[in-house]
Amino acid sequence: MDGLTLCVPSSIVREAEDEREATRKLGTVARAAAVFSATRLVVFPDREGERRRGGEFVETVLRYAATPPELRTDLWGRRDELAYVGVLPPLRVPSRTGSPPDGDESSTQGLVTEVGPDGRVRVNSPLGEHPISLLVPDGLSVERGERVTIRISSREPVRARITGKPEDGFQVVGADLPEVLADGGLAIATSRHGEPLSVSRLAELAPRVQEADDPVVAFGAPGRGLPEILGVRPEDVTAAAGGPVEPDPGFDLWLNTIPQQGSKVVRTEEAMFASLASLTLTE
């Protein structure tokens, strides 16, 4: 398994009573991504399910959570969406933010704030108060909100270049779900209407997940699961016995990873821990 991608809807905090609770919930989502070594956390649009706080809030808080603590102030400054980030749990991901600026060159991380049409991006970094414009190296693709590694040759005046993406932690991006599924490997949708995950099925499935190059696991929102979000009838998911459904959004499997669900609603962060604990098992 080269890189695990997790997908959550922009409506993930739809049931949160206030911004503090919404932030706490997103902190648990970020914890799940860190605990299970995800390389990418995708927020896909579900605008019909959003309430007071939508995709922009969700992406901002998750990106902040994924940023190494020592860089958060420099890269993010003060934003209304970050009013309650003090409730975020620590991710404790071993970070390699860079090297100290005591040699000819040093490195740090930056946050892409804008992608231009000429191969350049604007990046927030500890190098100054304003975003700097940097050229993206050949062969590297970056999106708004991603962190990049910056090699610094001079701070006054600023001379720096992008050398790649950080190896530690996970990146948070916003993208349409069909696009993510088309680019990924084995794609799994989690739903109470999917095929119940049994011991025998898991013995067959876990090695398949481990051998997949870029597996994708997607989750719904509280009270609004993936079938409703994607316009798929729940009975069609059940009838498909775990396989593809129509209309086909691009999943290989639909799985019920909590087959003995005792609560009417399983929260997204609960489903993430329950599902990934099974799917990432090794022999």
mmCIF file with all atom_site columns, N, CA and C in Angstrom, residues 4-32:
data_model
loop_
_atom_site.group_PDB
_atom_site.id
_atom_site.type_symbol
_atom_site.label_atom_id
_atom_site.label_alt_id
_atom_site.label_comp_id
_atom_site.label_asym_id
_atom_site.label_entity_id
_atom_site.label_seq_id
_atom_site.pdbx_PDB_ins_code
_atom_site.Cartn_x
_atom_site.Cartn_y
_atom_site.Cartn_z
_atom_site.occupancy
_atom_site.B_iso_or_equiv
_atom_site.pdbx_formal_charge
_atom_site.auth_seq_id
_atom_site.auth_comp_id
_atom_site.auth_asym_id
_atom_site.auth_atom_id
_atom_site.pdbx_PDB_model_num
ATOM 1  N N  . LEU A 1 4  ? -2.512  5.824  1.159  1.00 0.00 ? 4  LEU A N  1
ATOM 2  C CA . LEU A 1 4  ? -3.935  5.693  1.475  1.00 0.00 ? 4  LEU A CA 1
ATOM 3  C C  . LEU A 1 4  ? -4.609  7.056  1.382  1.00 0.00 ? 4  LEU A C  1
ATOM 4  N N  . THR A 1 5  ? -5.692  7.116  0.613  1.00 0.00 ? 5  THR A N  1
ATOM 5  C CA . THR A 1 5  ? -6.498  8.332  0.497  1.00 0.00 ? 5  THR A CA 1
ATOM 6  C C  . THR A 1 5  ? -7.821  8.128  1.221  1.00 0.00 ? 5  THR A C  1
ATOM 7  N N  . LEU A 1 6  ? -8.176  9.070  2.085  1.00 0.00 ? 6  LEU A N  1
ATOM 8  C CA . LEU A 1 6  ? -9.452  9.050  2.787  1.00 0.00 ? 6  LEU A CA 1
ATOM 9  C C  . LEU A 1 6  ? -10.314 10.193 2.261  1.00 0.00 ? 6  LEU A C  1
ATOM 10 N N  . CYS A 1 7  ? -11.598 9.931  2.049  1.00 0.00 ? 7  CYS A N  1
ATOM 11 C CA . CYS A 1 7  ? -12.508 10.941 1.507  1.00 0.00 ? 7  CYS A CA 1
ATOM 12 C C  . CYS A 1 7  ? -13.655 11.177 2.473  1.00 0.00 ? 7  CYS A C  1
ATOM 13 N N  . VAL A 1 8  ? -13.911 12.432 2.795  1.00 0.00 ? 8  VAL A N  1
ATOM 14 C CA . VAL A 1 8  ? -15.022 12.812 3.668  1.00 0.00 ? 8  VAL A CA 1
ATOM 15 C C  . VAL A 1 8  ? -15.789 13.944 3.004  1.00 0.00 ? 8  VAL A C  1
ATOM 16 N N  . PRO A 1 9  ? -17.108 14.047 3.239  1.00 0.00 ? 9  PRO A N  1
ATOM 17 C CA . PRO A 1 9  ? -17.914 15.085 2.586  1.00 0.00 ? 9  PRO A CA 1
ATOM 18 C C  . PRO A 1 9  ? -17.796 16.441 3.271  1.00 0.00 ? 9  PRO A C  1
ATOM 19 N N  . SER A 1 10 ? -18.102 17.484 2.520  1.00 0.00 ? 10 SER A N  1
ATOM 20 C CA . SER A 1 10 ? -18.061 18.842 3.072  1.00 0.00 ? 10 SER A CA 1
ATOM 21 C C  . SER A 1 10 ? -19.147 19.043 4.127  1.00 0.00 ? 10 SER A C  1
ATOM 22 N N  . SER A 1 11 ? -20.104 18.121 4.198  1.00 0.00 ? 11 SER A N  1
ATOM 23 C CA . SER A 1 11 ? -21.195 18.198 5.172  1.00 0.00 ? 11 SER A CA 1
ATOM 24 C C  . SER A 1 11 ? -20.876 17.456 6.462  1.00 0.00 ? 11 SER A C  1
ATOM 25 N N  . ILE A 1 12 ? -19.624 17.122 6.683  1.00 0.00 ? 12 ILE A N  1
ATOM 26 C CA . ILE A 1 12 ? -19.239 16.256 7.802  1.00 0.00 ? 12 ILE A CA 1
ATOM 27 C C  . ILE A 1 12 ? -19.577 16.850 9.166  1.00 0.00 ? 12 ILE A C  1
ATOM 28 N N  . VAL A 1 13 ? -19.648 18.185 9.279  1.00 0.00 ? 13 VAL A N  1
ATOM 29 C CA . VAL A 1 13 ? -19.945 18.805 10.578 1.00 0.00 ? 13 VAL A CA 1
ATOM 30 C C  . VAL A 1 13 ? -21.385 19.310 10.628 1.00 0.00 ? 13 VAL A C  1
ATOM 31 N N  . ARG A 1 14 ? -22.250 18.739 9.808  1.00 0.00 ? 14 ARG A N  1
ATOM 32 C CA . ARG A 1 14 ? -23.631 19.245 9.678  1.00 0.00 ? 14 ARG A CA 1
ATOM 33 C C  . ARG A 1 14 ? -24.407 19.178 10.984 1.00 0.00 ? 14 ARG A C  1
ATOM 34 N N  . GLU A 1 15 ? -24.078 18.226 11.878 1.00 0.00 ? 15 GLU A N  1
ATOM 35 C CA . GLU A 1 15 ? -24.842 18.082 13.114 1.00 0.00 ? 15 GLU A CA 1
ATOM 36 C C  . GLU A 1 15 ? -24.189 18.794 14.297 1.00 0.00 ? 15 GLU A C  1
ATOM 37 N N  . ALA A 1 16 ? -23.025 19.413 14.099 1.00 0.00 ? 16 ALA A N  1
ATOM 38 C CA . ALA A 1 16 ? -22.335 20.091 15.201 1.00 0.00 ? 16 ALA A CA 1
ATOM 39 C C  . ALA A 1 16 ? -23.135 21.311 15.661 1.00 0.00 ? 16 ALA A C  1
ATOM 40 N N  . GLU A 1 17 ? -23.288 21.440 16.974 1.00 0.00 ? 17 GLU A N  1
ATOM 41 C CA . GLU A 1 17 ? -24.117 22.522 17.512 1.00 0.00 ? 17 GLU A CA 1
ATOM 42 C C  . GLU A 1 17 ? -23.460 23.890 17.378 1.00 0.00 ? 17 GLU A C  1
ATOM 43 N N  . ASP A 1 18 ? -22.139 23.932 17.447 1.00 0.00 ? 18 ASP A N  1
ATOM 44 C CA . ASP A 1 18 ? -21.443 25.211 17.339 1.00 0.00 ? 18 ASP A CA 1
ATOM 45 C C  . ASP A 1 18 ? -20.072 24.983 16.715 1.00 0.00 ? 18 ASP A C  1
ATOM 46 N N  . GLU A 1 19 ? -19.343 26.074 16.512 1.00 0.00 ? 19 GLU A N  1
ATOM 47 C CA . GLU A 1 19 ? -18.043 25.994 15.829 1.00 0.00 ? 19 GLU A CA 1
ATOM 48 C C  . GLU A 1 19 ? -17.007 25.255 16.666 1.00 0.00 ? 19 GLU A C  1
ATOM 49 N N  . ARG A 1 20 ? -17.103 25.363 17.961 1.00 0.00 ? 20 ARG A N  1
ATOM 50 C CA . ARG A 1 20 ? -16.161 24.652 18.834 1.00 0.00 ? 20 ARG A CA 1
ATOM 51 C C  . ARG A 1 20 ? -16.323 23.140 18.670 1.00 0.00 ? 20 ARG A C  1
ATOM 52 N N  . GLU A 1 21 ? -17.581 22.666 18.685 1.00 0.00 ? 21 GLU A N  1
ATOM 53 C CA . GLU A 1 21 ? -17.829 21.238 18.527 1.00 0.00 ? 21 GLU A CA 1
ATOM 54 C C  . GLU A 1 21 ? -17.444 20.768 17.125 1.00 0.00 ? 21 GLU A C  1
ATOM 55 N N  . ALA A 1 22 ? -17.694 21.610 16.123 1.00 0.00 ? 22 ALA A N  1
ATOM 56 C CA . ALA A 1 22 ? -17.304 21.265 14.755 1.00 0.00 ? 22 ALA A CA 1
ATOM 57 C C  . ALA A 1 22 ? -15.790 21.116 14.643 1.00 0.00 ? 22 ALA A C  1
ATOM 58 N N  . THR A 1 23 ? -15.062 22.007 15.286 1.00 0.00 ? 23 THR A N  1
ATOM 59 C CA . THR A 1 23 ? -13.600 21.940 15.260 1.00 0.00 ? 23 THR A CA 1
ATOM 60 C C  . THR A 1 23 ? -13.104 20.689 15.964 1.00 0.00 ? 23 THR A C  1
ATOM 61 N N  . ARG A 1 24 ? -13.702 20.366 17.098 1.00 0.00 ? 24 ARG A N  1
ATOM 62 C CA . ARG A 1 24 ? -13.314 19.157 17.835 1.00 0.00 ? 24 ARG A CA 1
ATOM 63 C C  . ARG A 1 24 ? -13.552 17.902 16.980 1.00 0.00 ? 24 ARG A C  1
ATOM 64 N N  . LYS A 1 25 ? -14.670 17.864 16.296 1.00 0.00 ? 25 LYS A N  1
ATOM 65 C CA . LYS A 1 25 ? -15.002 16.728 15.429 1.00 0.00 ? 25 LYS A CA 1
ATOM 66 C C  . LYS A 1 25 ? -13.949 16.580 14.327 1.00 0.00 ? 25 LYS A C  1
ATOM 67 N N  . LEU A 1 26 ? -13.582 17.684 13.698 1.00 0.00 ? 26 LEU A N  1
ATOM 68 C CA . LEU A 1 26 ? -12.586 17.637 12.626 1.00 0.00 ? 26 LEU A CA 1
ATOM 69 C C  . LEU A 1 26 ? -11.217 17.231 13.158 1.00 0.00 ? 26 LEU A C  1
ATOM 70 N N  . GLY A 1 27 ? -10.944 17.567 14.414 1.00 0.00 ? 27 GLY A N  1
ATOM 71 C CA . GLY A 1 27 ? -9.696  17.115 15.024 1.00 0.00 ? 27 GLY A CA 1
ATOM 72 C C  . GLY A 1 27 ? -9.632  15.601 15.122 1.00 0.00 ? 27 GLY A C  1
ATOM 73 N N  . THR A 1 28 ? -10.777 14.959 15.410 1.00 0.00 ? 28 THR A N  1
ATOM 74 C CA . THR A 1 28 ? -10.819 13.502 15.481 1.00 0.00 ? 28 THR A CA 1
ATOM 75 C C  . THR A 1 28 ? -10.665 12.891 14.097 1.00 0.00 ? 28 THR A C  1
ATOM 76 N N  . VAL A 1 29 ? -11.221 13.540 13.077 1.00 0.00 ? 29 VAL A N  1
ATOM 77 C CA . VAL A 1 29 ? -11.033 13.082 11.698 1.00 0.00 ? 29 VAL A CA 1
ATOM 78 C C  . VAL A 1 29 ? -9.544  13.143 11.330 1.00 0.00 ? 29 VAL A C  1
ATOM 79 N N  . ALA A 1 30 ? -8.899  14.247 11.686 1.00 0.00 ? 30 ALA A N  1
ATOM 80 C CA . ALA A 1 30 ? -7.464  14.379 11.410 1.00 0.00 ? 30 ALA A CA 1
ATOM 81 C C  . ALA A 1 30 ? -6.663  13.331 12.172 1.00 0.00 ? 30 ALA A C  1
ATOM 82 N N  . ARG A 1 31 ? -7.079  13.021 13.397 1.00 0.00 ? 31 ARG A N  1
ATOM 83 C CA . ARG A 1 31 ? -6.415  11.963 14.168 1.00 0.00 ? 31 ARG A CA 1
ATOM 84 C C  . ARG A 1 31 ? -6.501  10.626 13.445 1.00 0.00 ? 31 ARG A C  1
ATOM 85 N N  . ALA A 1 32 ? -7.673  10.318 12.902 1.00 0.00 ? 32 ALA A N  1
ATOM 86 C CA . ALA A 1 32 ? -7.835  9.059  12.174 1.00 0.00 ? 32 ALA A CA 1
ATOM 87 C C  . ALA A 1 32 ? -6.892  9.004  10.979 1.00 0.00 ? 32 ALA A C  1
#
